PDB file of C-alpha atoms and ligand atoms in Angstrom:
ATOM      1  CA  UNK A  39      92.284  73.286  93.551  1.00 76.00           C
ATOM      2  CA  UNK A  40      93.669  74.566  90.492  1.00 95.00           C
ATOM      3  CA  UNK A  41      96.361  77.425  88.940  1.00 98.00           C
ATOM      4  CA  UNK A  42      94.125  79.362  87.035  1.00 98.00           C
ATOM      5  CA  UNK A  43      94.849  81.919  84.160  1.00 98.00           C
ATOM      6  CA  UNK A  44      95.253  85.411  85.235  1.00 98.00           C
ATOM      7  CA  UNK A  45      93.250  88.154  82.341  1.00 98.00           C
ATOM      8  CA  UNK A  46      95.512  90.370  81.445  1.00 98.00           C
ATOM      9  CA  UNK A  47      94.508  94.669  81.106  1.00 98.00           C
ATOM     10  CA  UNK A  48      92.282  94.547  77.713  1.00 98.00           C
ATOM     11  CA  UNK A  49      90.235  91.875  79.289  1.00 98.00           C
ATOM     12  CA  UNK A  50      86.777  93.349  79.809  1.00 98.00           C
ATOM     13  CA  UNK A  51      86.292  91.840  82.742  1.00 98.00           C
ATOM     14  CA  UNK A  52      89.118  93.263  84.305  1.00 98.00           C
ATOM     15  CA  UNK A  53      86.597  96.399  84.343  1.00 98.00           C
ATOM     16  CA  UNK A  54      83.585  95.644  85.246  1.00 98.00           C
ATOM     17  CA  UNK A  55      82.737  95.961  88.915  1.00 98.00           C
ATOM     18  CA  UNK A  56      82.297  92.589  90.587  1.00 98.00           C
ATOM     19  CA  UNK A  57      79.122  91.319  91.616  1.00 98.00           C
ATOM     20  CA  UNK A  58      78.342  90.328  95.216  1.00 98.00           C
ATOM     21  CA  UNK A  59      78.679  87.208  96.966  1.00 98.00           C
ATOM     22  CA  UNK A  60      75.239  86.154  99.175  1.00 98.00           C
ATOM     23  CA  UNK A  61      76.289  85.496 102.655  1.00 98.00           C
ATOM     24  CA  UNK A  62      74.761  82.562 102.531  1.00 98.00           C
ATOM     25  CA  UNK A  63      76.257  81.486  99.512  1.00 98.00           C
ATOM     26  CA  UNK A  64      80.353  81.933 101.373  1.00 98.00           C
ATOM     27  CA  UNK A  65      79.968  77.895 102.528  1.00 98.00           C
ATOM     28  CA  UNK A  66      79.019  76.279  98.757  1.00 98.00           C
ATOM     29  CA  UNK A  67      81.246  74.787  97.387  1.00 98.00           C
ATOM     30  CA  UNK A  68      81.839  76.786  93.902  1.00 97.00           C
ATOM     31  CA  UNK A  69      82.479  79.642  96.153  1.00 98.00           C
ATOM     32  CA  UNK A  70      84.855  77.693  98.447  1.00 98.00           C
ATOM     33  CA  UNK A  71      86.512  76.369  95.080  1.00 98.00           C
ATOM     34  CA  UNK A  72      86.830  79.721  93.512  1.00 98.00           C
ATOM     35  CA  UNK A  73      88.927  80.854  96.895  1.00 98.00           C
ATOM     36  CA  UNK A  74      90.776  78.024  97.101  1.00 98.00           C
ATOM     37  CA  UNK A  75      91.792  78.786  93.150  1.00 98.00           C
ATOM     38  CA  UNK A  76      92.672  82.167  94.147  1.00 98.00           C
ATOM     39  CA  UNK A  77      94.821  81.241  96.818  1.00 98.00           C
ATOM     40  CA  UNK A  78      96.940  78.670  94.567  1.00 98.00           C
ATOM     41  CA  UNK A  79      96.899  81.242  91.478  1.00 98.00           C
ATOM     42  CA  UNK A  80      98.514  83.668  93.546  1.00 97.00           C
ATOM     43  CA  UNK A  81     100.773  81.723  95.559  1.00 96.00           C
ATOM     44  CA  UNK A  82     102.390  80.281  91.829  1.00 96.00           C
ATOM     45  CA  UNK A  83     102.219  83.746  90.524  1.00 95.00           C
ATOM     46  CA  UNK A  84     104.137  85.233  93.574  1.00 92.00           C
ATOM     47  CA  UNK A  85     101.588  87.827  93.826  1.00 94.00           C
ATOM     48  CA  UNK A  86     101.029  89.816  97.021  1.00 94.00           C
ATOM     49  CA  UNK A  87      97.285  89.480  96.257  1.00 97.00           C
ATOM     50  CA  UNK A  88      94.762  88.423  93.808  1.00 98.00           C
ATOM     51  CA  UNK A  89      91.043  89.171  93.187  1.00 98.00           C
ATOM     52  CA  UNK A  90      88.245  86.847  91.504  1.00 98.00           C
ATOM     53  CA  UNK A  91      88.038  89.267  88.448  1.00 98.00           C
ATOM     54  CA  UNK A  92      91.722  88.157  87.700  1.00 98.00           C
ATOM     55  CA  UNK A  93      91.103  84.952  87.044  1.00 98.00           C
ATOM     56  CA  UNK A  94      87.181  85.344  84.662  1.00 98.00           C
ATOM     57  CA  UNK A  95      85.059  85.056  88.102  1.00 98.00           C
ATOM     58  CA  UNK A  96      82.255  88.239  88.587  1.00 98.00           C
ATOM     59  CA  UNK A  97      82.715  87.660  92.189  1.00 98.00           C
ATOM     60  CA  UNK A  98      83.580  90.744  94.958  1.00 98.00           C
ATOM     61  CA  UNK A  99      86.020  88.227  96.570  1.00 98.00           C
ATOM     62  CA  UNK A 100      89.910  89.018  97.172  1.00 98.00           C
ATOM     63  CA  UNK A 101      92.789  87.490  98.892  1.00 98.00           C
ATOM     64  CA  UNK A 102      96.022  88.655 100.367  1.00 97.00           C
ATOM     65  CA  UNK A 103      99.194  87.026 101.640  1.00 96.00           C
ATOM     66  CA  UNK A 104     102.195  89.354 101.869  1.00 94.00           C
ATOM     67  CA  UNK A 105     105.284  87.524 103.159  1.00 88.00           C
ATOM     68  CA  UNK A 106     108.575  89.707 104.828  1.00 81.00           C
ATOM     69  CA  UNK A 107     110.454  89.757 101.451  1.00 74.00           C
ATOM     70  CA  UNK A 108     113.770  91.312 101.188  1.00 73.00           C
ATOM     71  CA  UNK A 109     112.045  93.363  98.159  1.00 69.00           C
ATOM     72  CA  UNK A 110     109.728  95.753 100.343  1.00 73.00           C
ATOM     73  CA  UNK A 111     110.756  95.398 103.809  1.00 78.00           C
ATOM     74  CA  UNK A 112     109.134  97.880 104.787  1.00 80.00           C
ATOM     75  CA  UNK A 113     105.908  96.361 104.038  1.00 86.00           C
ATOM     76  CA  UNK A 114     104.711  94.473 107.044  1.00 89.00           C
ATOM     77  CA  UNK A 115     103.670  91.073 106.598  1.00 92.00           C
ATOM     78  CA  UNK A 116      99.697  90.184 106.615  1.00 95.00           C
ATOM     79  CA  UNK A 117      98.858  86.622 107.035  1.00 95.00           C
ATOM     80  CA  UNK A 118      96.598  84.827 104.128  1.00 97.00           C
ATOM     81  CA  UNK A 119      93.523  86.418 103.838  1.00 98.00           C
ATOM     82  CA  UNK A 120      90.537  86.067 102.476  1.00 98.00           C
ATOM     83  CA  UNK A 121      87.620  89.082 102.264  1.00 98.00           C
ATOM     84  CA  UNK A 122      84.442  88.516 100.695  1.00 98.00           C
ATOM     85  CA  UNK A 123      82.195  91.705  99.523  1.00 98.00           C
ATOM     86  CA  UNK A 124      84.966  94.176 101.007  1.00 98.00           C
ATOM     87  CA  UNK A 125      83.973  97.827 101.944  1.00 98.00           C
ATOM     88  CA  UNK A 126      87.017 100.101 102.554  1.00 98.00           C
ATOM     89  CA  UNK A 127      86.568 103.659 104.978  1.00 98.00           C
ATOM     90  CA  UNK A 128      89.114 105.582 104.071  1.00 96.00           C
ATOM     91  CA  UNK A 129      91.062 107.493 107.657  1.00 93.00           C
ATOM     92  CA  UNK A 130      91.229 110.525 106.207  1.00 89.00           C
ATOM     93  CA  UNK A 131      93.272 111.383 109.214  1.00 90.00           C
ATOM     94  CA  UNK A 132      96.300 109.687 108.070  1.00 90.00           C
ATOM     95  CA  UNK A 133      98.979 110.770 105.528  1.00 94.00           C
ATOM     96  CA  UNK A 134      99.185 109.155 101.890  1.00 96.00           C
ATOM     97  CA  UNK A 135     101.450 107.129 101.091  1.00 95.00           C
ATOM     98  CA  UNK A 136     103.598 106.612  97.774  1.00 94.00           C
ATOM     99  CA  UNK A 137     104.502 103.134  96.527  1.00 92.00           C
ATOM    100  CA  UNK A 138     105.469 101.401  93.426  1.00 93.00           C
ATOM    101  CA  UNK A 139     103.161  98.587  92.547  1.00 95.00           C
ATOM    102  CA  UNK A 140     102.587  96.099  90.028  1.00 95.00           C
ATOM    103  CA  UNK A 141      99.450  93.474  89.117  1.00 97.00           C
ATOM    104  CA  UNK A 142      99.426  90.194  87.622  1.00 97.00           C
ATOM    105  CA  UNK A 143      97.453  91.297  85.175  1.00 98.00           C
ATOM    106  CA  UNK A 144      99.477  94.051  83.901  1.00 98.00           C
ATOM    107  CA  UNK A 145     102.860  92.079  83.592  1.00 95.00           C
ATOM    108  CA  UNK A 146     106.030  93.648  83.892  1.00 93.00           C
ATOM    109  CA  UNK A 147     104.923  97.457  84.267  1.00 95.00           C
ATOM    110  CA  UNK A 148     105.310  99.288  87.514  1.00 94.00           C
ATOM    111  CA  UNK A 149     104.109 102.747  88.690  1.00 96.00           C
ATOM    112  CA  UNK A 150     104.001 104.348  91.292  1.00 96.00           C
ATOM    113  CA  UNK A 151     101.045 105.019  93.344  1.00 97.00           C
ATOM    114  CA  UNK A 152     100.027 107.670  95.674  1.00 97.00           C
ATOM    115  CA  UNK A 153      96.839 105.933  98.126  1.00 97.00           C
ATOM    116  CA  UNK A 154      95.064 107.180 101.173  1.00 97.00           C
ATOM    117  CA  UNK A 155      97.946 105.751 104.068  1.00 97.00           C
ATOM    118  CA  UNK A 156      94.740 104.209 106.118  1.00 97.00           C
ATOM    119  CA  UNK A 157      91.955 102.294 105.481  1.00 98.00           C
ATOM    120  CA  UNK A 158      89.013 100.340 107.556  1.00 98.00           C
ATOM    121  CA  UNK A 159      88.445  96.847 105.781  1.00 98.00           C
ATOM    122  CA  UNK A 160      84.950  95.561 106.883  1.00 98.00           C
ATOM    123  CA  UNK A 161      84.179  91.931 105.164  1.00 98.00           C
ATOM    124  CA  UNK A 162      83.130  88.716 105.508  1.00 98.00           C
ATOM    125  CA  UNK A 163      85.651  85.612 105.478  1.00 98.00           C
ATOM    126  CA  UNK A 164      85.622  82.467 104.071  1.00 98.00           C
ATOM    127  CA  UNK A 165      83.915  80.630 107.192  1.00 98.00           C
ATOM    128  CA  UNK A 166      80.835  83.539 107.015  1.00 98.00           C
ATOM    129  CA  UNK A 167      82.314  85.453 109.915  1.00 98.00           C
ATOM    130  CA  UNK A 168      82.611  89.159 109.818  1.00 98.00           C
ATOM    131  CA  UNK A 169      86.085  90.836 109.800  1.00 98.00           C
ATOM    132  CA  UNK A 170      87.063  94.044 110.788  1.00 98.00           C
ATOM    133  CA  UNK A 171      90.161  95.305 110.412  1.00 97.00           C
ATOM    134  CA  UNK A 172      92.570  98.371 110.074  1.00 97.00           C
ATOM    135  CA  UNK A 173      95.313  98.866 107.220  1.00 97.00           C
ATOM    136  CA  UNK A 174      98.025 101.523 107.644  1.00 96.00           C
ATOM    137  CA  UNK A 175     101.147 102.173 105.519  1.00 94.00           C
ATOM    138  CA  UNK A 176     102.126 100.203 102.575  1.00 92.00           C
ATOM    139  CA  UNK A 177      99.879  97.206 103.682  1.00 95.00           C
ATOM    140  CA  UNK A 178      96.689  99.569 103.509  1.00 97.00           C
ATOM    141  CA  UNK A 179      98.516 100.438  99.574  1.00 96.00           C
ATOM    142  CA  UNK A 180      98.391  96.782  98.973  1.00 97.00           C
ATOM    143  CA  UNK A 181      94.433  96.293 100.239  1.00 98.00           C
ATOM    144  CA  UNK A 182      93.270  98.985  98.513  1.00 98.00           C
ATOM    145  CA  UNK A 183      94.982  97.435  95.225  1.00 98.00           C
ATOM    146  CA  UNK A 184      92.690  94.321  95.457  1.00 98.00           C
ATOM    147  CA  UNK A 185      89.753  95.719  96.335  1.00 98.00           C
ATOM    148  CA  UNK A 186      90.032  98.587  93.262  1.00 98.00           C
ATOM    149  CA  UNK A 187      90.042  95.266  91.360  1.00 98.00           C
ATOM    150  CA  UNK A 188      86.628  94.487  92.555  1.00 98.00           C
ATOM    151  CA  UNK A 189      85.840  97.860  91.220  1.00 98.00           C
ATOM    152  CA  UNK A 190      86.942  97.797  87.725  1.00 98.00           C
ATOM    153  CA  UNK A 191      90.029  99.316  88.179  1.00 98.00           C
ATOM    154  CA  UNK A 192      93.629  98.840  87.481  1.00 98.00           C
ATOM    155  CA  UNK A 193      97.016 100.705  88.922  1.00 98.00           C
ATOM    156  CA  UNK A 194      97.676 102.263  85.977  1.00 98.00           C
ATOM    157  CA  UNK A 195      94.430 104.378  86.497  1.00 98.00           C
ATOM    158  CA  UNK A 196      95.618 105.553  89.721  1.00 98.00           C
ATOM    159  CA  UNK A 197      99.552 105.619  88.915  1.00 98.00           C
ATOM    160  CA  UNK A 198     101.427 109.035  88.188  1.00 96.00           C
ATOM    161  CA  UNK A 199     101.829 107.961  84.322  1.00 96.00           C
ATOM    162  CA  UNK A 200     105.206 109.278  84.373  1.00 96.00           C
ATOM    163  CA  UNK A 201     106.593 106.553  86.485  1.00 95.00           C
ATOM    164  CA  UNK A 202     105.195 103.703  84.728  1.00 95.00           C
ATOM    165  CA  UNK A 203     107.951 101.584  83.806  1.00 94.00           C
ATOM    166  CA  UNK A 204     108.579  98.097  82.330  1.00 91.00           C
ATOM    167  CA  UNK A 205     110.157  96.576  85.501  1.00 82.00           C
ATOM    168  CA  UNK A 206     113.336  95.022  84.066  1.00 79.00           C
ATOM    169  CA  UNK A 207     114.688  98.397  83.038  1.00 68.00           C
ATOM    170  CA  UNK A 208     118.261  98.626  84.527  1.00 64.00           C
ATOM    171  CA  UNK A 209     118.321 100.706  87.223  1.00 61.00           C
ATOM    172  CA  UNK A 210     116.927  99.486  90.414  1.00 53.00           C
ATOM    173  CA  UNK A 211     114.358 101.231  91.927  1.00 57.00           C
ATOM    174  CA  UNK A 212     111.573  99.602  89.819  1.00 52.00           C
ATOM    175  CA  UNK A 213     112.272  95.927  91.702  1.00 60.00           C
ATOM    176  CA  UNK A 214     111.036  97.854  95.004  1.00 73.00           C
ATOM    177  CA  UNK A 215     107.363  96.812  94.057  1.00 81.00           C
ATOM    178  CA  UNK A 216     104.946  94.149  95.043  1.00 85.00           C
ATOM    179  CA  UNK A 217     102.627  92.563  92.724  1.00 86.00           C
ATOM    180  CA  UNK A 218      98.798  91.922  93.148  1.00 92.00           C
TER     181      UNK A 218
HETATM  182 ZN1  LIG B 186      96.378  93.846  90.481  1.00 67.23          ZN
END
């Protein structure tokens, strides 16, 4: 297990859609070493997420682990998970939602972000077992935000370029954002 370096927005392979991961490749042990990587790279990074294209690795994998933090409480918390080759249905039924966000590889810059407000996550997890699972609200902001990575794209391609700010400007509202 290891704290690997994050590639920061210039990086070509920040933007190049991930490759994907063989079922029966979830149980080796690079791929079990890769998510174990991820999970300590964003844990010391504080991020609310990280995907393998983050840290050099041309894998569709991502991880998320959003704690209750007094920053976004209105973002509910989601328990550490991992998704392997992710496909997201977007519920068209269900209104957008806004949100300021932030990535580790875009350091200090936040935006905000208007996203579909509800999304199906279909994946695999790290044991080879199929997930299914529903994402409303912020948290379907935050899923989305990961799996884009997996796509080739950032925030910033998505963010109202007016609101992108660096996020230590005095003034408050700009700390209301998670980082993934
Ligand atoms: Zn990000």
């Amino acid at each position: 297990m290891a704290v690997r370096p994050i590639l920061r927005m210039g990086n070509p392979g920040l933007r190049r859609p991930a490759s994907p991961v063989p079922v029966e490749a979830i149980s080796c042990r690079e791929v079990q070493i890769l998510i174990d990587d991820l999970v300590d790279t964003m844990r010391a990074a504080r991020g609310a997420g990280i995907a393998a294209p983050q840290i050099g690795c041309d894998k569709r994998i991502c991880i998320v682990e959003v704690d209750r933090n007094p920053r976004y409480p209105e973002l509910e918390p989601i328990g550490l998970s991992v998704w392997i080759n992710p496909e997201l249905e977007v519920r068209h039924d269900a209104a957008s939602v806004s949100m300021l966000e932030g990535c580790l590889s875009v350091p200090g810059i936040r935006g905000r972000v208007e996203r579909p407000g509800a999304v199906l996550l279909r994946a695999w997890d790290r044991d080879g077992q199929p997930v299914e699972a529903t994402f409303s609200g912020l948290s379907a902001c935050v899923v989305q935000h990961e799996v884009d990575h997996l796509n080739g794209i950032l925030f910033v391609d998505r963010a109202d370029t007016r609101t992108l700010a660096f996020h230590d400007r005095p003034g408050g509202e700009q700390d209301k954002a998670f980082h993934a």
